[in-house]
CSV table of C-alpha atoms in Angstrom, one decimal:
chain,number,residue,atom,x,y,z
A,1,UNK,CA,20.3,-6.0,-81.2
A,2,UNK,CA,23.0,-3.6,-80.9
A,3,UNK,CA,23.6,-2.5,-76.9
A,4,UNK,CA,22.5,0.7,-75.3
A,5,UNK,CA,25.4,3.0,-75.5
A,6,UNK,CA,24.1,5.0,-72.5
A,7,UNK,CA,26.1,2.2,-70.9
A,8,UNK,CA,29.5,3.4,-71.6
A,9,UNK,CA,30.9,5.2,-68.1
A,10,UNK,CA,28.8,2.7,-66.1
A,11,UNK,CA,30.7,2.0,-63.0
A,12,UNK,CA,29.1,-0.9,-60.1
A,13,UNK,CA,29.6,-1.4,-56.9
A,14,UNK,CA,32.6,-2.9,-55.6
A,15,UNK,CA,32.2,-6.6,-55.5
A,16,UNK,CA,32.3,-7.9,-51.6
A,17,UNK,CA,36.4,-9.0,-50.6
A,18,UNK,CA,37.9,-12.2,-52.2
A,19,UNK,CA,40.4,-13.5,-50.4
A,20,UNK,CA,43.2,-15.5,-51.5
A,21,UNK,CA,44.4,-18.6,-49.6
A,22,UNK,CA,47.9,-20.3,-50.1
A,23,UNK,CA,46.1,-23.5,-51.5
A,24,UNK,CA,44.1,-21.8,-53.9
A,25,UNK,CA,46.7,-20.6,-55.8
A,26,UNK,CA,48.8,-23.8,-55.3
A,27,UNK,CA,45.3,-25.7,-56.7
A,28,UNK,CA,45.8,-22.8,-59.5
A,29,UNK,CA,49.6,-23.3,-60.5
A,30,UNK,CA,48.9,-27.3,-60.3
A,31,UNK,CA,46.3,-26.6,-62.7
A,32,UNK,CA,48.2,-24.6,-65.4
A,33,UNK,CA,51.6,-27.1,-64.6
A,34,UNK,CA,53.6,-24.5,-62.8
A,35,UNK,CA,56.6,-25.5,-60.7
A,36,UNK,CA,57.6,-22.0,-60.0
A,37,UNK,CA,58.5,-22.3,-55.9
A,38,UNK,CA,57.1,-18.6,-55.5
A,39,UNK,CA,53.6,-19.7,-55.9
A,40,UNK,CA,53.4,-22.6,-53.2
A,41,UNK,CA,56.9,-22.0,-51.0
A,42,UNK,CA,56.5,-18.6,-48.8
A,43,UNK,CA,60.7,-19.1,-48.3
A,44,UNK,CA,60.8,-18.6,-51.8
A,45,UNK,CA,58.6,-16.3,-52.1
A,46,UNK,CA,60.5,-14.1,-49.8
A,47,UNK,CA,63.1,-14.6,-51.4
A,48,UNK,CA,62.1,-12.7,-53.9
A,49,UNK,CA,61.1,-9.9,-51.9
A,50,UNK,CA,57.5,-11.2,-51.4
A,51,UNK,CA,55.7,-11.0,-48.2
A,52,UNK,CA,53.8,-14.4,-48.7
A,53,UNK,CA,53.6,-16.9,-51.7
A,54,UNK,CA,52.2,-15.0,-54.8
A,55,UNK,CA,49.4,-15.5,-57.6
A,56,UNK,CA,50.4,-16.6,-61.1
A,57,UNK,CA,49.8,-13.4,-63.2
A,58,UNK,CA,46.2,-14.8,-64.3
A,59,UNK,CA,44.8,-16.2,-61.4
A,60,UNK,CA,43.2,-12.8,-60.8
A,61,UNK,CA,40.7,-13.2,-63.4
A,62,UNK,CA,38.8,-15.7,-61.7
A,63,UNK,CA,37.9,-13.0,-59.5
A,64,UNK,CA,37.2,-10.1,-62.5
A,65,UNK,CA,35.2,-12.2,-64.6
A,66,UNK,CA,33.0,-12.8,-61.2
A,67,UNK,CA,33.0,-9.0,-60.7
A,68,UNK,CA,31.9,-8.7,-64.5
A,69,UNK,CA,29.3,-10.9,-64.1
A,70,UNK,CA,27.1,-8.0,-62.9
A,71,UNK,CA,27.6,-6.2,-65.6
A,72,UNK,CA,27.3,-9.7,-68.0
A,73,UNK,CA,23.7,-10.6,-66.1
A,74,UNK,CA,22.7,-7.0,-65.9
A,75,UNK,CA,19.1,-7.2,-67.3
A,76,UNK,CA,19.0,-3.6,-68.7
A,77,UNK,CA,22.1,-4.1,-70.6
A,78,UNK,CA,20.8,-7.7,-72.1
A,79,UNK,CA,23.7,-9.0,-73.5
A,80,UNK,CA,23.0,-12.4,-74.4
A,81,UNK,CA,26.3,-14.4,-72.9
A,82,UNK,CA,25.2,-16.9,-75.0
A,83,UNK,CA,27.2,-15.7,-78.0
A,84,UNK,CA,29.6,-14.0,-76.1
A,85,UNK,CA,33.1,-15.1,-76.8
A,86,UNK,CA,36.5,-13.8,-74.9
A,87,UNK,CA,38.0,-11.4,-77.7
A,88,UNK,CA,41.6,-9.8,-75.9
A,89,UNK,CA,42.8,-10.0,-71.9
A,90,UNK,CA,44.9,-7.3,-70.5
A,91,UNK,CA,46.2,-7.2,-66.8
A,92,UNK,CA,48.3,-3.9,-65.5
A,93,UNK,CA,49.8,-5.0,-62.5
A,94,UNK,CA,50.8,-2.8,-59.5
A,95,UNK,CA,52.2,-5.4,-57.5
A,96,UNK,CA,51.1,-9.3,-57.7
A,97,UNK,CA,48.7,-10.9,-56.1
A,98,UNK,CA,49.2,-12.1,-52.4
A,99,UNK,CA,48.1,-15.2,-50.4
A,100,UNK,CA,46.6,-13.1,-47.5
A,101,UNK,CA,45.3,-10.4,-50.1
A,102,UNK,CA,41.7,-9.3,-49.4
A,103,UNK,CA,40.5,-8.2,-52.9
A,104,UNK,CA,37.7,-5.9,-54.1
A,105,UNK,CA,36.8,-5.4,-58.3
A,106,UNK,CA,34.9,-2.5,-59.4
A,107,UNK,CA,33.6,-2.7,-62.7
A,108,UNK,CA,33.4,-0.2,-65.3
A,109,UNK,CA,31.8,-0.5,-68.9
A,110,UNK,CA,34.5,1.8,-70.9
A,111,UNK,CA,33.0,0.8,-74.2
A,112,UNK,CA,30.3,-0.8,-76.3
A,113,UNK,CA,30.6,-1.1,-79.8
A,114,UNK,CA,29.0,-2.7,-82.9
A,115,UNK,CA,31.0,-3.8,-85.3
A,116,UNK,CA,29.6,-6.4,-88.4
A,117,UNK,CA,26.2,-7.1,-86.4
A,118,UNK,CA,28.8,-8.3,-83.5
A,119,UNK,CA,28.7,-6.4,-80.0
A,120,UNK,CA,31.7,-5.7,-78.5
A,121,UNK,CA,31.8,-4.9,-74.7
A,122,UNK,CA,35.1,-3.6,-73.0
A,123,UNK,CA,35.2,-4.0,-68.9
A,124,UNK,CA,37.6,-2.5,-66.8
A,125,UNK,CA,37.6,-4.0,-63.5
A,126,UNK,CA,40.1,-2.2,-60.7
A,127,UNK,CA,41.2,-4.7,-58.1
A,128,UNK,CA,41.6,-3.2,-54.5
A,129,UNK,CA,43.1,-4.5,-51.6
A,130,UNK,CA,41.7,-4.1,-48.0
A,131,UNK,CA,43.8,-0.7,-47.8
A,132,UNK,CA,42.2,0.2,-51.0
A,133,UNK,CA,45.1,0.3,-52.9
A,134,UNK,CA,45.0,-0.8,-56.3
A,135,UNK,CA,46.5,-4.3,-57.0
A,136,UNK,CA,45.7,-4.9,-60.5
A,137,UNK,CA,43.5,-3.4,-63.5
A,138,UNK,CA,42.1,-5.8,-65.7
A,139,UNK,CA,40.4,-4.9,-69.5
A,140,UNK,CA,38.3,-7.7,-70.7
A,141,UNK,CA,37.0,-8.0,-74.6
A,142,UNK,CA,33.6,-9.4,-74.9
A,143,UNK,CA,31.9,-10.2,-78.3
A,144,UNK,CA,28.4,-11.4,-78.6
A,145,UNK,CA,28.5,-13.0,-82.3
A,146,UNK,CA,25.7,-11.5,-83.9
A,147,UNK,CA,22.4,-14.1,-84.4
A,148,UNK,CA,22.3,-14.3,-88.0
A,149,UNK,CA,26.0,-15.6,-87.6
A,150,UNK,CA,24.7,-18.7,-86.0
B,1,UNK,CA,61.2,-7.6,-57.1
B,2,UNK,CA,64.5,-9.7,-58.0
B,3,UNK,CA,64.4,-11.1,-61.4
B,4,UNK,CA,67.5,-13.1,-62.5
B,5,UNK,CA,67.9,-11.9,-65.7
B,6,UNK,CA,69.7,-8.2,-65.8
B,7,UNK,CA,68.4,-5.2,-68.0
B,8,UNK,CA,71.9,-4.5,-68.9
B,9,UNK,CA,72.2,-8.4,-70.4
B,10,UNK,CA,69.4,-8.3,-73.2
B,11,UNK,CA,69.0,-6.5,-76.0
B,12,UNK,CA,66.2,-6.2,-78.6
B,13,UNK,CA,65.8,-9.5,-80.2
B,14,UNK,CA,67.0,-11.1,-77.2
B,15,UNK,CA,65.3,-14.6,-77.8
B,16,UNK,CA,63.5,-16.6,-74.2
B,17,UNK,CA,63.9,-20.5,-74.3
B,18,UNK,CA,60.6,-21.7,-76.2
B,19,UNK,CA,58.5,-24.2,-74.7
B,20,UNK,CA,55.4,-26.9,-75.6
B,21,UNK,CA,52.8,-27.0,-73.2
B,22,UNK,CA,50.5,-30.4,-73.4
B,23,UNK,CA,46.7,-29.9,-72.7
B,24,UNK,CA,44.2,-33.0,-72.5
B,25,UNK,CA,41.2,-33.3,-71.5
B,26,UNK,CA,42.1,-34.0,-68.1
B,27,UNK,CA,44.2,-30.5,-67.9
B,28,UNK,CA,40.7,-29.1,-69.0
B,29,UNK,CA,38.9,-30.6,-66.2
B,30,UNK,CA,41.4,-29.2,-63.5
B,31,UNK,CA,41.7,-25.8,-65.0
B,32,UNK,CA,38.1,-25.6,-64.7
B,33,UNK,CA,37.5,-26.2,-61.5
B,34,UNK,CA,40.6,-24.2,-60.2
B,35,UNK,CA,39.5,-21.0,-62.2
B,36,UNK,CA,35.5,-21.0,-61.5
B,37,UNK,CA,35.2,-21.0,-65.1
B,38,UNK,CA,32.7,-24.0,-65.6
B,39,UNK,CA,31.6,-23.1,-69.3
B,40,UNK,CA,30.9,-26.7,-71.1
B,41,UNK,CA,32.6,-25.9,-74.0
B,42,UNK,CA,35.8,-26.5,-72.3
B,43,UNK,CA,34.8,-30.2,-71.1
B,44,UNK,CA,31.5,-31.2,-73.2
B,45,UNK,CA,31.9,-32.5,-76.4
B,46,UNK,CA,28.2,-32.7,-77.0
B,47,UNK,CA,27.7,-29.2,-76.2
B,48,UNK,CA,30.8,-27.8,-77.7
B,49,UNK,CA,29.6,-29.3,-81.0
B,50,UNK,CA,25.9,-28.1,-80.7
B,51,UNK,CA,27.0,-24.4,-80.8
B,52,UNK,CA,28.9,-24.9,-83.9
B,53,UNK,CA,32.5,-25.7,-82.3
B,54,UNK,CA,34.8,-28.5,-84.1
B,55,UNK,CA,35.4,-30.2,-80.5
B,56,UNK,CA,35.8,-29.1,-77.0
B,57,UNK,CA,38.6,-26.3,-76.8
B,58,UNK,CA,40.6,-25.0,-73.9
B,59,UNK,CA,39.8,-21.8,-71.7
B,60,UNK,CA,41.7,-18.7,-73.6
B,61,UNK,CA,42.6,-18.0,-69.9
B,62,UNK,CA,44.4,-21.4,-70.1
B,63,UNK,CA,46.0,-20.5,-73.0
B,64,UNK,CA,47.3,-17.1,-71.8
B,65,UNK,CA,48.5,-19.0,-68.2
B,66,UNK,CA,51.0,-21.3,-70.2
B,67,UNK,CA,52.1,-18.6,-72.8
B,68,UNK,CA,53.5,-16.1,-69.6
B,69,UNK,CA,55.5,-19.2,-68.1
B,70,UNK,CA,57.8,-18.5,-70.8
B,71,UNK,CA,58.8,-15.1,-69.4
B,72,UNK,CA,58.4,-15.8,-65.8
B,73,UNK,CA,60.3,-19.2,-66.5
B,74,UNK,CA,63.1,-16.9,-67.7
B,75,UNK,CA,62.8,-14.1,-65.2
B,76,UNK,CA,62.5,-16.2,-61.9
B,77,UNK,CA,60.2,-14.0,-60.1
B,78,UNK,CA,56.4,-14.1,-61.8
B,79,UNK,CA,56.3,-10.8,-59.5
B,80,UNK,CA,58.4,-9.0,-62.4
B,81,UNK,CA,55.4,-9.2,-65.0
B,82,UNK,CA,53.8,-5.2,-64.8
B,83,UNK,CA,51.6,-5.3,-68.0
B,84,UNK,CA,50.4,-8.7,-69.9
B,85,UNK,CA,48.1,-8.8,-72.4
B,86,UNK,CA,47.0,-10.9,-75.5
B,87,UNK,CA,43.9,-11.4,-78.4
B,88,UNK,CA,42.1,-14.5,-78.4
B,89,UNK,CA,42.4,-15.5,-82.4
B,90,UNK,CA,42.1,-18.9,-82.4
B,91,UNK,CA,40.4,-21.5,-80.3
B,92,UNK,CA,42.9,-24.9,-79.0
B,93,UNK,CA,40.9,-27.7,-80.2
B,94,UNK,CA,41.7,-30.5,-77.4
B,95,UNK,CA,40.9,-33.9,-79.0
B,96,UNK,CA,39.5,-37.2,-77.0
B,97,UNK,CA,42.6,-39.2,-77.0
B,98,UNK,CA,45.7,-40.1,-75.2
B,99,UNK,CA,47.8,-36.9,-76.4
B,100,UNK,CA,45.2,-34.0,-77.0
B,101,UNK,CA,46.5,-30.8,-78.2
B,102,UNK,CA,50.3,-29.0,-77.7
B,103,UNK,CA,50.6,-25.5,-77.1
B,104,UNK,CA,53.8,-24.4,-78.3
B,105,UNK,CA,55.0,-20.9,-77.1
B,106,UNK,CA,58.5,-18.8,-78.1
B,107,UNK,CA,59.1,-15.3,-77.3
B,108,UNK,CA,61.9,-12.6,-77.8
B,109,UNK,CA,62.5,-9.1,-76.2
B,110,UNK,CA,60.9,-6.8,-78.8
B,111,UNK,CA,61.8,-3.3,-77.0
B,112,UNK,CA,63.7,-2.1,-74.1
B,113,UNK,CA,61.7,0.3,-72.1
B,114,UNK,CA,62.4,2.7,-69.4
B,115,UNK,CA,62.8,1.9,-65.3
B,116,UNK,CA,64.9,-1.4,-66.1
B,117,UNK,CA,62.0,-2.9,-68.2
B,118,UNK,CA,61.6,-4.6,-71.4
B,119,UNK,CA,58.7,-5.5,-73.6
B,120,UNK,CA,58.6,-9.2,-75.1
B,121,UNK,CA,56.2,-10.3,-78.0
B,122,UNK,CA,54.9,-13.6,-77.3
B,123,UNK,CA,54.1,-16.3,-80.7
B,124,UNK,CA,51.8,-19.1,-79.3
B,125,UNK,CA,50.6,-22.0,-81.7
B,126,UNK,CA,48.9,-25.2,-81.5
B,127,UNK,CA,48.8,-27.0,-84.5
B,128,UNK,CA,50.7,-24.8,-86.8
B,129,UNK,CA,48.1,-22.4,-85.8
B,130,UNK,CA,48.5,-18.8,-84.4
B,131,UNK,CA,46.1,-19.0,-81.4
B,132,UNK,CA,47.5,-15.8,-79.7
B,133,UNK,CA,47.5,-12.2,-81.3
B,134,UNK,CA,48.8,-9.1,-79.8
B,135,UNK,CA,50.5,-11.2,-77.0
B,136,UNK,CA,53.0,-8.5,-75.1
B,137,UNK,CA,54.0,-9.0,-71.7
B,138,UNK,CA,56.5,-6.1,-69.8
B,139,UNK,CA,58.9,-6.8,-67.5
B,140,UNK,CA,60.8,-5.5,-64.6
B,141,UNK,CA,64.2,-7.0,-64.8
B,142,UNK,CA,67.3,-6.3,-62.4
């Protein structure tokens, strides 16, 4: 069933702040096999001009994706999540995410399309810090495969 | 931002050092924990097959995280990344054996842009299949 086009442009309330911790960044960096000291050593991060350890570029997805859950689970939208695959992902960084950040995400539905029976949903997540400054914008394309294709 | 590569030292076509990233079931379990993405298609073979996949597959975001390492290892400062996007074209299938799968990533400078930035185009394959499409990063050089 095609998704309701009237949801395009809908913005959801900002999420409660996510507090970025040094040890969470370390855990993520280790999980992807990263050895760049900017992720684990505050002095190395400072040598690059950052105020504390920074997070790998894709780390922020775990925060934006959780926020996108507001959209995905919106019963009025009616997306069948069991049929959803991740189509595209894009990030635009104003600055890297760093330890100590308290990040809040505002999700907006940018587009809904129906292509060959598949529903294609574009969600933009704007990630702001505690001062209200934009840190990262994340664009996530989700594709809900047509039921016939099962 | 203090990238160790100077804008003036690169030209269109400059190749970045290619890298190979191994991925096993253990890697995926670790990534699931660290990222909070516990979708069973990334660790439960029975579930993956029930939803029509050939086997357990790697998180697309894991592949995306590995691919950008070719760029951040080159620039030194990961904060040099201004923009990064990919299309997930094929899943990375991870068999339950000692070897798992390997993600091969190569990259080259595709365009020199304003403000000391360059666009780097990435190619990621696994088992000879292209797993990321339209994979591009913009990075600020010294």
